[in-house]
Every structure is written in C-alpha cells, then in structure tokens.
PDB file of C-alpha atoms in Angstrom:
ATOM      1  CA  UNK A   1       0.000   0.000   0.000  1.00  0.00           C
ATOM      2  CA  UNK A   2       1.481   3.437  -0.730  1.00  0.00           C
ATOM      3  CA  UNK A   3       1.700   5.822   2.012  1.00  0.00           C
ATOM      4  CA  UNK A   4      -0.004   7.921   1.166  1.00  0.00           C
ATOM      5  CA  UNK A   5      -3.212   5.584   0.764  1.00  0.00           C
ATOM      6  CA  UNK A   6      -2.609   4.381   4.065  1.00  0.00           C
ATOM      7  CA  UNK A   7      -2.185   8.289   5.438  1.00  0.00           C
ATOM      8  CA  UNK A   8      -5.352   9.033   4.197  1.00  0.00           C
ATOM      9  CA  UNK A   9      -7.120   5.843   5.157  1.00  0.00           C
ATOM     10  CA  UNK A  10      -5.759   6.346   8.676  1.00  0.00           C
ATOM     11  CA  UNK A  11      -7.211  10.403   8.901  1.00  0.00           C
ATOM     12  CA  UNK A  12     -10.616   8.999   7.355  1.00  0.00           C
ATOM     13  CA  UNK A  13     -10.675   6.128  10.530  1.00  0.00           C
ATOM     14  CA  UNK A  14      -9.738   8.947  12.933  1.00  0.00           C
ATOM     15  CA  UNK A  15     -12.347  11.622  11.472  1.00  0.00           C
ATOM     16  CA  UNK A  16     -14.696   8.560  11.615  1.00  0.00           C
ATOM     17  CA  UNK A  17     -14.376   7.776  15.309  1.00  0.00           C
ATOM     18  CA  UNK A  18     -14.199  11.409  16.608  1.00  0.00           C
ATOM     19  CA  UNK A  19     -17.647  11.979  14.871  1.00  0.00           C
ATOM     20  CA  UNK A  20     -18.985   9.097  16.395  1.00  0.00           C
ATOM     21  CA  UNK A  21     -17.382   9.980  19.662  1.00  0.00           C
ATOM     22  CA  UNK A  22     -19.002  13.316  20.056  1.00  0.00           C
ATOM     23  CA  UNK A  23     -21.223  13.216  22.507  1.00  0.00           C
ATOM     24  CA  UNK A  24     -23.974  15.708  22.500  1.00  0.00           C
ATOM     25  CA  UNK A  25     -25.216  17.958  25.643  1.00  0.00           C
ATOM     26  CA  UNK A  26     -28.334  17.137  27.513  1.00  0.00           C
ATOM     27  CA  UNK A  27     -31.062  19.919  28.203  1.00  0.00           C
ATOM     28  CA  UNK A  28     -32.876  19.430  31.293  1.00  0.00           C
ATOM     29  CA  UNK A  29     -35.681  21.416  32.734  1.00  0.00           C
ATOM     30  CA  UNK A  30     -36.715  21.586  36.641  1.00  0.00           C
ATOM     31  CA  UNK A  31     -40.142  21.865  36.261  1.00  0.00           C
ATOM     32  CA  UNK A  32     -41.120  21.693  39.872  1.00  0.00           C
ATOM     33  CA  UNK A  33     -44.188  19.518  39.203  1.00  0.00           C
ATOM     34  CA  UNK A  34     -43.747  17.275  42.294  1.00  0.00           C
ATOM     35  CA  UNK A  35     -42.470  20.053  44.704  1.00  0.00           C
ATOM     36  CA  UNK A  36     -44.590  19.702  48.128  1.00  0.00           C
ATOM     37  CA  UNK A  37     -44.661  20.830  51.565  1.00  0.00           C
ATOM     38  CA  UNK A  38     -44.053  23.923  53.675  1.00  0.00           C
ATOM     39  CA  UNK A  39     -40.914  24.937  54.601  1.00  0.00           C
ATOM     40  CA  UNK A  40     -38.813  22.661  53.350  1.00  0.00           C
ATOM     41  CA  UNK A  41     -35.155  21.794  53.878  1.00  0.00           C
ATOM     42  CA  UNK A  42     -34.467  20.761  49.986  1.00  0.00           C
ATOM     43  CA  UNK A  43     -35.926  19.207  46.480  1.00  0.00           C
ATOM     44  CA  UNK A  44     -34.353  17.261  44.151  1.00  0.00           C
ATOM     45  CA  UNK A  45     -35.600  16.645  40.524  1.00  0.00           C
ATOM     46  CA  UNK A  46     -34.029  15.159  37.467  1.00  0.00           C
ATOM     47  CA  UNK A  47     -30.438  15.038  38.989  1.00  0.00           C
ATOM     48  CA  UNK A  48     -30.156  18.931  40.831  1.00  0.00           C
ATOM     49  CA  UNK A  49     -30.352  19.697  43.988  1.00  0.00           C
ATOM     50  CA  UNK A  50     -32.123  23.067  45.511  1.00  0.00           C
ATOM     51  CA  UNK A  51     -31.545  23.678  49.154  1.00  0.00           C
ATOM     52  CA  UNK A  52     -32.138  26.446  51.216  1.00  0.00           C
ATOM     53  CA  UNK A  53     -29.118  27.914  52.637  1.00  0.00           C
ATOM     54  CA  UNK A  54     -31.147  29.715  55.788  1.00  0.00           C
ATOM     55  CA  UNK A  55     -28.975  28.751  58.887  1.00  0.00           C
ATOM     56  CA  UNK A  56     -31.692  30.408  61.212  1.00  0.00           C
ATOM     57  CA  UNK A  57     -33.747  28.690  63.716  1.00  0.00           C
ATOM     58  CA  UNK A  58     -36.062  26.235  62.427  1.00  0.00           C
ATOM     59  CA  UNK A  59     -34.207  24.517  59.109  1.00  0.00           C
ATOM     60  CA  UNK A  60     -35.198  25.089  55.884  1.00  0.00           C
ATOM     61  CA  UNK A  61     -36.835  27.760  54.115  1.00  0.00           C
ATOM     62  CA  UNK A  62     -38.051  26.178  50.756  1.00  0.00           C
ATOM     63  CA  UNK A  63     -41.304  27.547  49.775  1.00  0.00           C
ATOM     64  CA  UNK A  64     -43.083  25.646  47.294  1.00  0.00           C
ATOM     65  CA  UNK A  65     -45.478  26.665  45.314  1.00  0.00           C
ATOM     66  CA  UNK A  66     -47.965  24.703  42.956  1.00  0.00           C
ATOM     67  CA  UNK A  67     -46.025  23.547  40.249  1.00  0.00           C
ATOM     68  CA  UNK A  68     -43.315  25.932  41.072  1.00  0.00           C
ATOM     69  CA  UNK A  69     -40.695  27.845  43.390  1.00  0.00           C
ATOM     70  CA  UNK A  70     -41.414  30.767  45.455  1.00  0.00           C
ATOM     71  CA  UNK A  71     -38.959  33.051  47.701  1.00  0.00           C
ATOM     72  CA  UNK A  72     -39.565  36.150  49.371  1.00  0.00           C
ATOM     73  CA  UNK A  73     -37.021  38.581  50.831  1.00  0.00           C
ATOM     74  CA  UNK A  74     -38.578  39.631  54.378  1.00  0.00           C
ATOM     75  CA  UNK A  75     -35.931  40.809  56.025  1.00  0.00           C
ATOM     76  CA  UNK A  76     -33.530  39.830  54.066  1.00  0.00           C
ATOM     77  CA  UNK A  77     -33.575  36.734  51.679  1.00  0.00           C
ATOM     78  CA  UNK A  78     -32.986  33.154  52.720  1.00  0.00           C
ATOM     79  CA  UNK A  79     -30.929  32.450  49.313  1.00  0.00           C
ATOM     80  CA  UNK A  80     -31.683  29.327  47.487  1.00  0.00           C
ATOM     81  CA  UNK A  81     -28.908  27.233  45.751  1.00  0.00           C
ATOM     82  CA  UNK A  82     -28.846  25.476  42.910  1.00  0.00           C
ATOM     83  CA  UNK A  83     -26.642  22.500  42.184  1.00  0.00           C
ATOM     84  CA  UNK A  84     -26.301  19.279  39.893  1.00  0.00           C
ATOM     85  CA  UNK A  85     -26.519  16.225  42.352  1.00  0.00           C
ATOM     86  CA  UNK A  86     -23.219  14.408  40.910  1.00  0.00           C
ATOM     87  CA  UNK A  87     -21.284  17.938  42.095  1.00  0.00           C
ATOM     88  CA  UNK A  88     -20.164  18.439  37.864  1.00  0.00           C
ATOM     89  CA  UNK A  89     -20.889  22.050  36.350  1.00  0.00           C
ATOM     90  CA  UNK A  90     -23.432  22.944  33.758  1.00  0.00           C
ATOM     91  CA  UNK A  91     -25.233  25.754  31.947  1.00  0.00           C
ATOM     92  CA  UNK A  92     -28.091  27.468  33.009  1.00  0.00           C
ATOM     93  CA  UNK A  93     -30.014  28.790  29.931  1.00  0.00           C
ATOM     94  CA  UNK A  94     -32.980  30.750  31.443  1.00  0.00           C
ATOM     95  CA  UNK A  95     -36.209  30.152  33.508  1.00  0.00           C
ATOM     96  CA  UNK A  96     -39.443  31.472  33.815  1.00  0.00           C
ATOM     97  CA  UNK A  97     -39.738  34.305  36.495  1.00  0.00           C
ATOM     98  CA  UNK A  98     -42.652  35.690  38.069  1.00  0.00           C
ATOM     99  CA  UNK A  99     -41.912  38.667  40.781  1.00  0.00           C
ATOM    100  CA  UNK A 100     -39.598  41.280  42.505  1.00  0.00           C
ATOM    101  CA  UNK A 101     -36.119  41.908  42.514  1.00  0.00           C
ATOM    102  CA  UNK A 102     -34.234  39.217  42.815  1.00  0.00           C
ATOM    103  CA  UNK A 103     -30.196  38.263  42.417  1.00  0.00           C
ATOM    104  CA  UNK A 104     -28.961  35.736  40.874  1.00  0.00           C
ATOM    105  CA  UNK A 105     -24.842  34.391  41.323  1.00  0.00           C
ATOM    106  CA  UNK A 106     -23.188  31.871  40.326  1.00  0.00           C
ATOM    107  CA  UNK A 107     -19.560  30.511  42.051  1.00  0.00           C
ATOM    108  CA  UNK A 108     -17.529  31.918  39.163  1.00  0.00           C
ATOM    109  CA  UNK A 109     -18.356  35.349  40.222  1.00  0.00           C
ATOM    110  CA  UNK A 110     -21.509  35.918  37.705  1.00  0.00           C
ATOM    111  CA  UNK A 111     -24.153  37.698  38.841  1.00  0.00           C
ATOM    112  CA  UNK A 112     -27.690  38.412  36.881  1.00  0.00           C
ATOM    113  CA  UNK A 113     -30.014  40.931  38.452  1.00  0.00           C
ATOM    114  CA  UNK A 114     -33.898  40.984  38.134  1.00  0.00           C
ATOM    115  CA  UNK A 115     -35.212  44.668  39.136  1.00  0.00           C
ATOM    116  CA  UNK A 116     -38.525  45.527  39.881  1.00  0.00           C
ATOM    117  CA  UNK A 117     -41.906  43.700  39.723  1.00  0.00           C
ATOM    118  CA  UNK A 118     -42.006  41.860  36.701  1.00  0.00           C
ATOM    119  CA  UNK A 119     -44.721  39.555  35.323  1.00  0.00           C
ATOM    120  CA  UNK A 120     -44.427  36.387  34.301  1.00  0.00           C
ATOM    121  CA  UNK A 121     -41.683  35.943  31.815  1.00  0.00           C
ATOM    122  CA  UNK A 122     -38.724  33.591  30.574  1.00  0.00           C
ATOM    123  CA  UNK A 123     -35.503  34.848  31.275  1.00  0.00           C
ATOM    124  CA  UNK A 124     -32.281  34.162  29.235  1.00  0.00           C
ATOM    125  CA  UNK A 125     -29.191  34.154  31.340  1.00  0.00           C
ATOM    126  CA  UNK A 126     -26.286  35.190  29.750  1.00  0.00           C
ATOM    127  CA  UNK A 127     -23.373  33.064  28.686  1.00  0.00           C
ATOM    128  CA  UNK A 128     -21.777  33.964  31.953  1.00  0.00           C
ATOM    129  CA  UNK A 129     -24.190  31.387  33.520  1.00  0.00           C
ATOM    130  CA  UNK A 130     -22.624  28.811  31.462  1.00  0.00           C
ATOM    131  CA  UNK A 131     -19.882  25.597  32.887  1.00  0.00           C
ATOM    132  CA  UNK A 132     -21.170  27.047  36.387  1.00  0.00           C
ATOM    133  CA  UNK A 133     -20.857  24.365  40.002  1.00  0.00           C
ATOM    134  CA  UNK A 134     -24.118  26.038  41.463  1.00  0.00           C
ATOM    135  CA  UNK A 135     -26.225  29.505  41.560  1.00  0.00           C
ATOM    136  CA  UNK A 136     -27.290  30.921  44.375  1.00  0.00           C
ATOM    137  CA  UNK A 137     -31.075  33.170  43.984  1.00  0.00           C
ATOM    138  CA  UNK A 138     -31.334  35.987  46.452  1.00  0.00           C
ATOM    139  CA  UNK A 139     -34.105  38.656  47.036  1.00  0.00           C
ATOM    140  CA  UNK A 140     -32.790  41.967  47.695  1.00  0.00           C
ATOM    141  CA  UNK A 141     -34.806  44.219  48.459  1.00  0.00           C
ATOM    142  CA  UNK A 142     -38.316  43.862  50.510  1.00  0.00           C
ATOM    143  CA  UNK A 143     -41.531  45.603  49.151  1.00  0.00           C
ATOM    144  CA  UNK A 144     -41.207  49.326  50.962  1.00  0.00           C
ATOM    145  CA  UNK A 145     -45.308  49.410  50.096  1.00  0.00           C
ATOM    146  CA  UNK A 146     -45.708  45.972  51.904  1.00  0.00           C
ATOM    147  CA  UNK A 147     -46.709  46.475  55.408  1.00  0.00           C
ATOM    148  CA  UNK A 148     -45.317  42.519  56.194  1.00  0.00           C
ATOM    149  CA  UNK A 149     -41.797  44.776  54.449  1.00  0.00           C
ATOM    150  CA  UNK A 150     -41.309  41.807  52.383  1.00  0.00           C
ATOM    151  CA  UNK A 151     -41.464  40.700  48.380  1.00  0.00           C
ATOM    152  CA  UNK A 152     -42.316  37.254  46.719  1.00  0.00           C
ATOM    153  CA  UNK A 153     -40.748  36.250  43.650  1.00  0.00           C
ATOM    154  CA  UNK A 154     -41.522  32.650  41.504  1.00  0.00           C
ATOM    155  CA  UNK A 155     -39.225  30.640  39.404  1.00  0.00           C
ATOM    156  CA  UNK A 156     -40.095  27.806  37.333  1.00  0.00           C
ATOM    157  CA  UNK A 157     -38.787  25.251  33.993  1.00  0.00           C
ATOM    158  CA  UNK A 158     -35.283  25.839  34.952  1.00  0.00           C
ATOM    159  CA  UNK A 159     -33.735  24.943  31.523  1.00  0.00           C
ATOM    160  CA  UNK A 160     -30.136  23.613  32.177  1.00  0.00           C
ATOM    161  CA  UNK A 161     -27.635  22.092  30.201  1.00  0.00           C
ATOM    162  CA  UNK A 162     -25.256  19.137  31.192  1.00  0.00           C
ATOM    163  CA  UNK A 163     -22.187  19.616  28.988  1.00  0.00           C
ATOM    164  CA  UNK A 164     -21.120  16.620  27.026  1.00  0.00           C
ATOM    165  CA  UNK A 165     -18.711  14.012  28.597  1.00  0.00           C
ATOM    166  CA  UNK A 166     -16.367  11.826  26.055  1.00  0.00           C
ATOM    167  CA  UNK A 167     -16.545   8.498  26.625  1.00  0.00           C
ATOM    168  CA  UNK A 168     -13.658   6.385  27.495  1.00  0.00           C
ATOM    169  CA  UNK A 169     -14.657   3.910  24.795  1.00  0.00           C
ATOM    170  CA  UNK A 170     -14.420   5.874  21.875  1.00  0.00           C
ATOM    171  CA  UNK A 171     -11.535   7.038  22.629  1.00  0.00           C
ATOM    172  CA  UNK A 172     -10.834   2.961  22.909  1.00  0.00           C
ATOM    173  CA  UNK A 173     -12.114   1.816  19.509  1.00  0.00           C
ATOM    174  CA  UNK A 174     -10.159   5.009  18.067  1.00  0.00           C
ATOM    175  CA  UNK A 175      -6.848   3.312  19.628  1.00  0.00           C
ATOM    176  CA  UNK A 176      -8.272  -0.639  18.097  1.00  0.00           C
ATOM    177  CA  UNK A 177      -8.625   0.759  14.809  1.00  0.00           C
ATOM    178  CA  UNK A 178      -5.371   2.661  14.218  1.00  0.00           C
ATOM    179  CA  UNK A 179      -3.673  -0.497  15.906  1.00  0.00           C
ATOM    180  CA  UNK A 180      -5.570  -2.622  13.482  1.00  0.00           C
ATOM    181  CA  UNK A 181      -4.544  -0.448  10.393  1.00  0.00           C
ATOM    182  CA  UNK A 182      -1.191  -0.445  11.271  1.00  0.00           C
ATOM    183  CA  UNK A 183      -0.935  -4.543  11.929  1.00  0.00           C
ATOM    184  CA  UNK A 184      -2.878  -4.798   8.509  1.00  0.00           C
ATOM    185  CA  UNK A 185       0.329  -2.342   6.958  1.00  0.00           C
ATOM    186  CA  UNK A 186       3.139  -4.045   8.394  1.00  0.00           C
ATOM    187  CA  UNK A 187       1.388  -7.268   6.929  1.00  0.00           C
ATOM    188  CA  UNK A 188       1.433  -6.167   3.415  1.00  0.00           C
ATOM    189  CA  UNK A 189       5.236  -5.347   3.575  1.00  0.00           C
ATOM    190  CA  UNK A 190       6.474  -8.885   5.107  1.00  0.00           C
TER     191      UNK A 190
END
C-alpha cells in the first residue's frame, strides 16, 4: 500500500471515530411539578439539587409553590442554591420568572439581576451562567409598600444544560482501529 493511501485511510478512521465519539449535551428542565410541603429543607428533581441555605432557627426555608418555586425577601432573603446532584458544572439557559427583585450568582463570580416587579416571563441568562458548580437566587430588596416589608418572587422550567462528557470507549475503539490499520500495513510489507 502506498503511504499515502494508508495516510489518508488512517485520517478517514480517525475523522470517523471522533464523529462518532461526540457526545452531545443534555437539556434538562426543573419543572417543579412534584415540589410539596411547607418549609422545606431541599428538592431534588431530574439530577439537581435546591436547598435552602437559611442557617436560622427552624431549618429550611423552601417555599413551594404549585407547580413551582417561590422566595420572598422579608428581612432579608434566605438564598436558594442550585446545584447538579453528581457535584459536575453545567449551563443554566434561562427560567421562567414571576416577581420582585431578585439576584442571581453563580460561584464563578456571575451575577444576573432581576429589578422591579415583573410579570411572568422567561428569562435568558447570559453566557456567563454557562460551565457554572451552582447559583445561588437571592431577594434583595423587601416591598417598601408591603406592610409585612417583604417581596415574593416565583421561578419555574429551569432549563439547564449538562455539557457533554467523552466516553472512554471511543476514545478505545479510536486506539483498536489505528492499531488494526497499522498490523494490517506491516502485513502487506512482510
């Protein structure tokens, strides 16, 4: 075989594999459909994790709604975090938001701010949001026209993004086949 066959034969087996190795990213959106109780200390759907991070007396401060996730910012907020359940990073695309002012930050040092009373709508986060460990929600500022002095706020179809992984065993039967093409060479020469 000339070289230059078996050059080109050996990039077509390698452009082969890779394509078949990519692995594409899974979209996943917390929908809160099963979300019960009062006052709760976390909820976990479709591998994340939402806890409340209140360390006052009496546990957690989860408030959910029907369908949904509520938090309100009496006295200050009792932040919310956000986190895949296997402790890997991911995107966070957007969500639907219903509510005050709210904060949004994620542990690489992103923040997003919601300001104002705003109606139900989906919000895109930007690209900051994106390869992130966990986001933390905070409400910042309390209703000053609420005589409780607090604000609600409602989040809901978190739409996430796991990045893709490559798998070990394409990376495998890349290493098989270019071991294969070069046994099937040096058994042409002898």
């Amino acid at each position: 075989m000339h070289p230059l066959t078996f050059l080109r034969r050996l990039a077509a087996a390698a452009l082969f594999m890779l394509g078949a190795g990519a692995a594409s990213a899974a979209i996943v959106v917390i929908d809160f459909d099963e979300i019960e109780g009062i006052y709760i200390d976390s909820y976990s759907e479709s591998g994340y994790t939402i806890t409340s991070l209140e360390t006052g007396v009496g546990g957690g401060h989860l408030h959910p709604g029907s369908g949904n996730l509520w938090l309100h910012s009496q006295y200050g907020s009792s932040p919310y975090q956000i986190r895949r359940d296997d402790g890997l990073n991911f995107d966070v695309l957007g969500f639907e938001y219903l509510g005050g002012t709210s904060t949004f930050v994620a542990d690489n040092g992103a923040t997003f701010d919601i300001v104002g009373e705003v109606p139900l709508t989906y919000v895109e986060l930007p690209a900051s949001f994106q390869n992130v460990n966990y986001i933390n929600w905070y409400m910042t500022t309390p209703d000053p026209d609420d005589i409780y002095g607090e604000d609600w706020a409602r989040i809901d179809n978190i739409v996430t993004r796991v990045p893709p992984v490559p798998e070990p065993a394409h990376a495998g039967m890349l290493g098989l086949g270019l071991a294969a093409l070069l046994a099937a060479r040096r058994a042409r020469k002898t």
